[in-house]
Structures are given as C-alpha cells and as structure tokens.
mmCIF file of C-alpha atoms in Angstrom:
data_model
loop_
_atom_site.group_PDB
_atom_site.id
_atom_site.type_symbol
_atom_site.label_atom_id
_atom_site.label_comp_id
_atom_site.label_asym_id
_atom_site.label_seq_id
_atom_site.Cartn_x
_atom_site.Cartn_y
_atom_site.Cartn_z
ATOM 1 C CA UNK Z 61 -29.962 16.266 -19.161
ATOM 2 C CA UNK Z 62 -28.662 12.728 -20.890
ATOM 3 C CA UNK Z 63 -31.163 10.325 -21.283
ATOM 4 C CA UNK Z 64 -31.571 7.949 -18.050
ATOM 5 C CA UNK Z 65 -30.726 4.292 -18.194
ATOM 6 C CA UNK Z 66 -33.494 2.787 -19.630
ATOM 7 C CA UNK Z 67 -32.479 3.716 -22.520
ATOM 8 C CA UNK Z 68 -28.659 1.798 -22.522
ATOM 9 C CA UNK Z 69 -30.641 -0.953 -20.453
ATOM 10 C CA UNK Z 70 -32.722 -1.576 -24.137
ATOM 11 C CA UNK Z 71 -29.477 -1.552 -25.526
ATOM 12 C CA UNK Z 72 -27.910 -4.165 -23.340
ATOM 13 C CA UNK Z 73 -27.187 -8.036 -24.109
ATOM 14 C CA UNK Z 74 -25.635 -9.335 -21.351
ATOM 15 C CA UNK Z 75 -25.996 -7.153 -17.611
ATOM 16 C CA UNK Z 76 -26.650 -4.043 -16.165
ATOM 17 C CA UNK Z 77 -25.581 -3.714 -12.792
ATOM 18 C CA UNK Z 78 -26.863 -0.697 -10.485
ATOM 19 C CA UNK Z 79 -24.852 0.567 -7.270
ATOM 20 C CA UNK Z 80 -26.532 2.927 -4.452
ATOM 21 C CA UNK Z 81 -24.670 4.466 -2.060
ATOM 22 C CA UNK Z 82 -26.902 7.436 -1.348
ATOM 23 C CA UNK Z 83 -29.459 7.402 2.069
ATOM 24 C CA UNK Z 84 -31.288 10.040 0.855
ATOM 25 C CA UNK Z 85 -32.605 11.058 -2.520
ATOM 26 C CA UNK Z 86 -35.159 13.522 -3.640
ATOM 27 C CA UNK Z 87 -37.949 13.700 -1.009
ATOM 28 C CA UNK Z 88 -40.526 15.162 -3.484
ATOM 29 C CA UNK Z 89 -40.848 11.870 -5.137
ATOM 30 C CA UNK Z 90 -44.841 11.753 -5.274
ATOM 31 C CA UNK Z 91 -44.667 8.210 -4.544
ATOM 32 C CA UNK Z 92 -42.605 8.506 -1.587
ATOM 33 C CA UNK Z 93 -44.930 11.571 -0.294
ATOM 34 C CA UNK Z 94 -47.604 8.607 -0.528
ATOM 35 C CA UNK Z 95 -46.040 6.271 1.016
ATOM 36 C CA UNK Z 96 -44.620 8.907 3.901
ATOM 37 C CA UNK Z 97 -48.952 9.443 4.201
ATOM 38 C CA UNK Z 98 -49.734 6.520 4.974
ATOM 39 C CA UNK Z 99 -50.752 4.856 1.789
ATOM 40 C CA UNK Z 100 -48.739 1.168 1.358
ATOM 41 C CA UNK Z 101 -50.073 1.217 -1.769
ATOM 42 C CA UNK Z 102 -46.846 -1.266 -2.985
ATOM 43 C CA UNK Z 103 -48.175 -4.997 -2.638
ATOM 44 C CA UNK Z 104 -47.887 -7.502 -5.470
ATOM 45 C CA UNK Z 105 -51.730 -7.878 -5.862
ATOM 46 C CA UNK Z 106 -52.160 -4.152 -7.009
ATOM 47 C CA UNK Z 107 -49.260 -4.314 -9.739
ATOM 48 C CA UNK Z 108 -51.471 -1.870 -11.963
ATOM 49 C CA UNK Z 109 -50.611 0.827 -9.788
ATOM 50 C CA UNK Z 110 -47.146 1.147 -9.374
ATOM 51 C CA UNK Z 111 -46.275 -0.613 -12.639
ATOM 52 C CA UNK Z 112 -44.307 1.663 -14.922
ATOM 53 C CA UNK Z 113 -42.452 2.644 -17.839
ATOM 54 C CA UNK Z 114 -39.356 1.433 -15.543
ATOM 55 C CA UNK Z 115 -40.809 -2.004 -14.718
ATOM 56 C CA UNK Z 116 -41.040 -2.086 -18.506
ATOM 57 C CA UNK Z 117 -37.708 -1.649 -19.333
ATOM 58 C CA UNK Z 118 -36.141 -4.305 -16.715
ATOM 59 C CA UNK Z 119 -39.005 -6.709 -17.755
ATOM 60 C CA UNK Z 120 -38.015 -6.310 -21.524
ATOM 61 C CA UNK Z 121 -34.552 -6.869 -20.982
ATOM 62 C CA UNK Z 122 -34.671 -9.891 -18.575
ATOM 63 C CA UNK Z 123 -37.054 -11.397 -21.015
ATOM 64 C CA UNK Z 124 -33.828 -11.103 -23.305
ATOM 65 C CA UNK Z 125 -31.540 -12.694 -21.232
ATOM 66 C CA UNK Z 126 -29.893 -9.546 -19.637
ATOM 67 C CA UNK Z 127 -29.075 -10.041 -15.994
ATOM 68 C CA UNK Z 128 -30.434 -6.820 -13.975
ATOM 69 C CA UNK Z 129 -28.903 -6.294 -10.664
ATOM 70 C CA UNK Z 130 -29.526 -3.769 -8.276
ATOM 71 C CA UNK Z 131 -26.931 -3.503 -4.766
ATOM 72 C CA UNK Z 132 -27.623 -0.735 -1.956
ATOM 73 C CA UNK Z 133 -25.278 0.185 0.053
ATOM 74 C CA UNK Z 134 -27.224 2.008 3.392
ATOM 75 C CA UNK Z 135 -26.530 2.976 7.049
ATOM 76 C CA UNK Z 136 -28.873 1.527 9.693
ATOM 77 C CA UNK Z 137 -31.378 2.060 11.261
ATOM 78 C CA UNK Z 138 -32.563 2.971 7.521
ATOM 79 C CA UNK Z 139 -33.121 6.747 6.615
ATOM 80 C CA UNK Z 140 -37.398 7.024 6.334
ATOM 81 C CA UNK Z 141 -36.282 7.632 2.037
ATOM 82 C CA UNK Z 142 -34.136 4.405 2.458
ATOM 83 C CA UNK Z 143 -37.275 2.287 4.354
ATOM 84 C CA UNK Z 144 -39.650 3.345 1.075
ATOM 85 C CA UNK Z 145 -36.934 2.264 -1.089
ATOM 86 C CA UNK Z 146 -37.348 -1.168 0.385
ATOM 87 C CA UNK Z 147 -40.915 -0.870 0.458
ATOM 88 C CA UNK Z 148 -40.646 -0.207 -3.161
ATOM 89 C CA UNK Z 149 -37.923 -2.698 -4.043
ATOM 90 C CA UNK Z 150 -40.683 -5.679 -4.629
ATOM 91 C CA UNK Z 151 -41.773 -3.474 -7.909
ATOM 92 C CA UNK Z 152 -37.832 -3.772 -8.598
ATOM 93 C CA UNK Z 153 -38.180 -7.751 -8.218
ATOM 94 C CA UNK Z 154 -41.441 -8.783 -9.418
ATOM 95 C CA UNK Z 155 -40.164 -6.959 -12.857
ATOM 96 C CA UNK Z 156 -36.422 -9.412 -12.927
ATOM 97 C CA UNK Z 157 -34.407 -7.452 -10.781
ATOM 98 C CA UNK Z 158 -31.998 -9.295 -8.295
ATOM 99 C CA UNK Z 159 -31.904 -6.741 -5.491
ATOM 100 C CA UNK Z 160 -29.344 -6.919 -2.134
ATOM 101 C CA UNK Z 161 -28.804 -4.801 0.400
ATOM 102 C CA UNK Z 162 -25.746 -4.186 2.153
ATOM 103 C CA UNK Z 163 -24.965 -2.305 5.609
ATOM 104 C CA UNK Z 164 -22.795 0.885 5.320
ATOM 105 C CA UNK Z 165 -20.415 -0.896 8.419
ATOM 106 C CA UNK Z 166 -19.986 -3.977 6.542
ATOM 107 C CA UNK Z 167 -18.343 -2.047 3.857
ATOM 108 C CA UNK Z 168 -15.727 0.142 5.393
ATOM 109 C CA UNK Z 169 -13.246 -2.491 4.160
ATOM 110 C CA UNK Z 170 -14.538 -2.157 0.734
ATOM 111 C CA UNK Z 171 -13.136 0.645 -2.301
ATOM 112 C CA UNK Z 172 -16.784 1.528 -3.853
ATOM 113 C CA UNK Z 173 -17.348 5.153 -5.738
ATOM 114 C CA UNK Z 174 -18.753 7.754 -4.086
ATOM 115 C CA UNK Z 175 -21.030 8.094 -6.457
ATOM 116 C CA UNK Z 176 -24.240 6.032 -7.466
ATOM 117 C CA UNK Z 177 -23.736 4.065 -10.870
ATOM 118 C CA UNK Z 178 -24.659 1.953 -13.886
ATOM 119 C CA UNK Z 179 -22.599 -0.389 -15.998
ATOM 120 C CA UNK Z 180 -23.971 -1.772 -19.064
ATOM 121 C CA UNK Z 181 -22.405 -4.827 -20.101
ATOM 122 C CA UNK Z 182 -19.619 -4.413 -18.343
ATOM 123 C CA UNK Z 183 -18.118 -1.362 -20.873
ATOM 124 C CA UNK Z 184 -20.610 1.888 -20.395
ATOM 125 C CA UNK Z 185 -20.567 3.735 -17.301
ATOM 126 C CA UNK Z 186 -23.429 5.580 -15.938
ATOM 127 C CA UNK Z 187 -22.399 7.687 -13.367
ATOM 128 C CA UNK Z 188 -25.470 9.844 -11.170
ATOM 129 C CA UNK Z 189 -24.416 13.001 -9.362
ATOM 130 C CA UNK Z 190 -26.994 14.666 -7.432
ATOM 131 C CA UNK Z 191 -27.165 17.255 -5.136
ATOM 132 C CA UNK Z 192 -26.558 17.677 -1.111
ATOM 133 C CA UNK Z 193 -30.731 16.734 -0.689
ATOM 134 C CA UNK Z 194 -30.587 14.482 -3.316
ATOM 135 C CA UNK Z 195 -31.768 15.757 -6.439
ATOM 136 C CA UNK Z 196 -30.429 14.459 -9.237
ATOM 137 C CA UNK Z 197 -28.043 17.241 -11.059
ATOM 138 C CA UNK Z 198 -26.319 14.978 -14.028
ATOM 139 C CA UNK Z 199 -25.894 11.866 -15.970
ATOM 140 C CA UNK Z 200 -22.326 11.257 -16.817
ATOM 141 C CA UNK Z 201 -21.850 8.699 -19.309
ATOM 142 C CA UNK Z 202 -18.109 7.371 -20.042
ATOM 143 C CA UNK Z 203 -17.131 4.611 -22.101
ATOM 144 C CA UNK Z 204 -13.682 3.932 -20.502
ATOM 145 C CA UNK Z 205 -12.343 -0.222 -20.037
ATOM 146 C CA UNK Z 206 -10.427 0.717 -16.826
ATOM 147 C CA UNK Z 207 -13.093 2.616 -15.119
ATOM 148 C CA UNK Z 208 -15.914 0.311 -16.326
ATOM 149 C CA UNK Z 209 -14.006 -2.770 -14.753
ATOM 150 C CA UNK Z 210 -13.357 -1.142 -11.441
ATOM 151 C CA UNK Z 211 -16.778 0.098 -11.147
ATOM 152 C CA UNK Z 212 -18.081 -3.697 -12.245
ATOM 153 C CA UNK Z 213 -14.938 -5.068 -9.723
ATOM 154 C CA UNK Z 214 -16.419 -2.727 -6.822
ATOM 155 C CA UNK Z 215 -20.611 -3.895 -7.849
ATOM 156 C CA UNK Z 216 -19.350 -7.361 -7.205
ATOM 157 C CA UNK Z 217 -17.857 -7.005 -3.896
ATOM 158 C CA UNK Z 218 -20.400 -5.328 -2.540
ATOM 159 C CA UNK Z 219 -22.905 -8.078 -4.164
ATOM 160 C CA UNK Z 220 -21.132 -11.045 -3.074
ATOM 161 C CA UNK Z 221 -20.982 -9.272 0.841
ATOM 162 C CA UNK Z 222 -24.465 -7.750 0.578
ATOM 163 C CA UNK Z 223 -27.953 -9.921 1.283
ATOM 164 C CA UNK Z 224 -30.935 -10.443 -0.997
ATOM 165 C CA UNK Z 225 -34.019 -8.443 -0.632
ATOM 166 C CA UNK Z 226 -36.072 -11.439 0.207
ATOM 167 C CA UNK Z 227 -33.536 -12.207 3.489
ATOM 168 C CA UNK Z 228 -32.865 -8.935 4.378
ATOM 169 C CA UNK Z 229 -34.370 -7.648 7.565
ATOM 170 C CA UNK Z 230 -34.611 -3.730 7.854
ATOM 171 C CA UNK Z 231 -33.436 -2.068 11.362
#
C-alpha cells in the first residue's frame, strides 16, 4: 500500500483539507475497542496517551503555517464508530486541526465524492477506498488540476454548511 498522508501533509505549504463521508470504518481499531469498553481514556489532561505519530504530523505542519482541516459528513443519530470519532476528534484539535461536522440530510443538495479524500495544497489528491466494513483497501494518489479543484470546490461546501466541533451537538 502507498504511503498514508502524513507523509504529503510534511510536504505541504499551504492546506490539507480532509473529507469523510464514511459512518463506519474498521471496528478493530484497538482504540475504538477501548473506548466501545468503557475506557474514555480521550480527555485533554492525559495527552500522553493518545498522542501520536499523527498528532505529530498535523502539529508540525500547523506550526508551519499549513491550514489542516478536517469535514465529516455523517447520518444521525451517529453510528457507535461515528460517536468515538467525535470522542476522538479533541486529539484532532488540540494538535491544529479545524474539525466540522456536517449532517448527511443537510447535504443531499450538495455534489461531494463518494469516496473519503485528501487534497494537499489544493493540487494532490488522496483518494481512500475501503471496503463494505470499512477496512481500508487503497490509497489512490492523482495529481490532476480538474479533479483536485472539484474535490477542494466540494471540501468547501460542505465546510462552509457544516458546524465546528466545539458547537456541534451529537444526536
């Protein structure tokens, strides 16, 4: 498999932008299994355990200017996977990611891929395809202006429509 974003994200100068569209991705996630137990073990004031190689990455390239942003697209009430990635999404925040959230019936209007994906500065293309229970099958990188300026065009709808983690209220 292609090497996963972090390593285009070290490369970037200006934005990376990250679209979810998915309710439900691999459920063997150890982290998720711990959360799914019982164990909130995601709270600011125990950053030492959940702060990773990831958190790294974002932190590195906010710190050089890069604007990281992170829109989900879900359907409500929230899948159990979707409700840890909110749990999880202050990890996403307290290392510079802007994250927002957008319900799946505010978007029918909107022309979004079908598939999750990255754009680095606005000109590579990240594209995730995973399988029907959400295991992650490819990385499908394309360097291609049209498609990189839709996919950016599509990000931004959804962004301008969706609302920030810190305002959005799970149902």
């Amino acid at each position: 498999m292609k090497p996963p974003a972090r390593e285009p994200l070290a490369r970037a100068r200006h934005s990376a932008i990250h679209l979810e569209v998915r309710d439900q991705y691999a459920s063997t996630d150890p982290d998720f299994l711990e959360w799914r137990a019982g164990r909130r073990t995601f709270t600011p004031d125990n950053r030492a355990h959940w702060w990773e190689g990831w958190h790294d990455a974002v932190h590195a390239a906010v710190a050089r200017g890069v604007s990281v942003r992170r829109a989900r697209v879900v359907s409500e009430p929230l899948t159990e996977y979707v409700r840890w990635e909110y749990a999880y999404a202050l990890t996403n925040v307290a290392a510079g990611e802007q994250v927002r959230w957008l319900p799946r019936r505010r978007a029918a209007d909107l022309a979004v891929p079908a598939v999750d994906f990255w754009v680095f500065d606005g000109a590579l293309v990240l594209f995730h395809h995973f399988s029907g229970d959400g295991v992650l099958t490819e990385r499908e990188y394309v360097e291609d202006p049209t498609l990189a300026t839709w996919c950016v065009e599509a990000f931004d709808t959804v962004w301008r429509r969706a609302t920030p983690h810190e305002e959005y209220e799970p149902v």
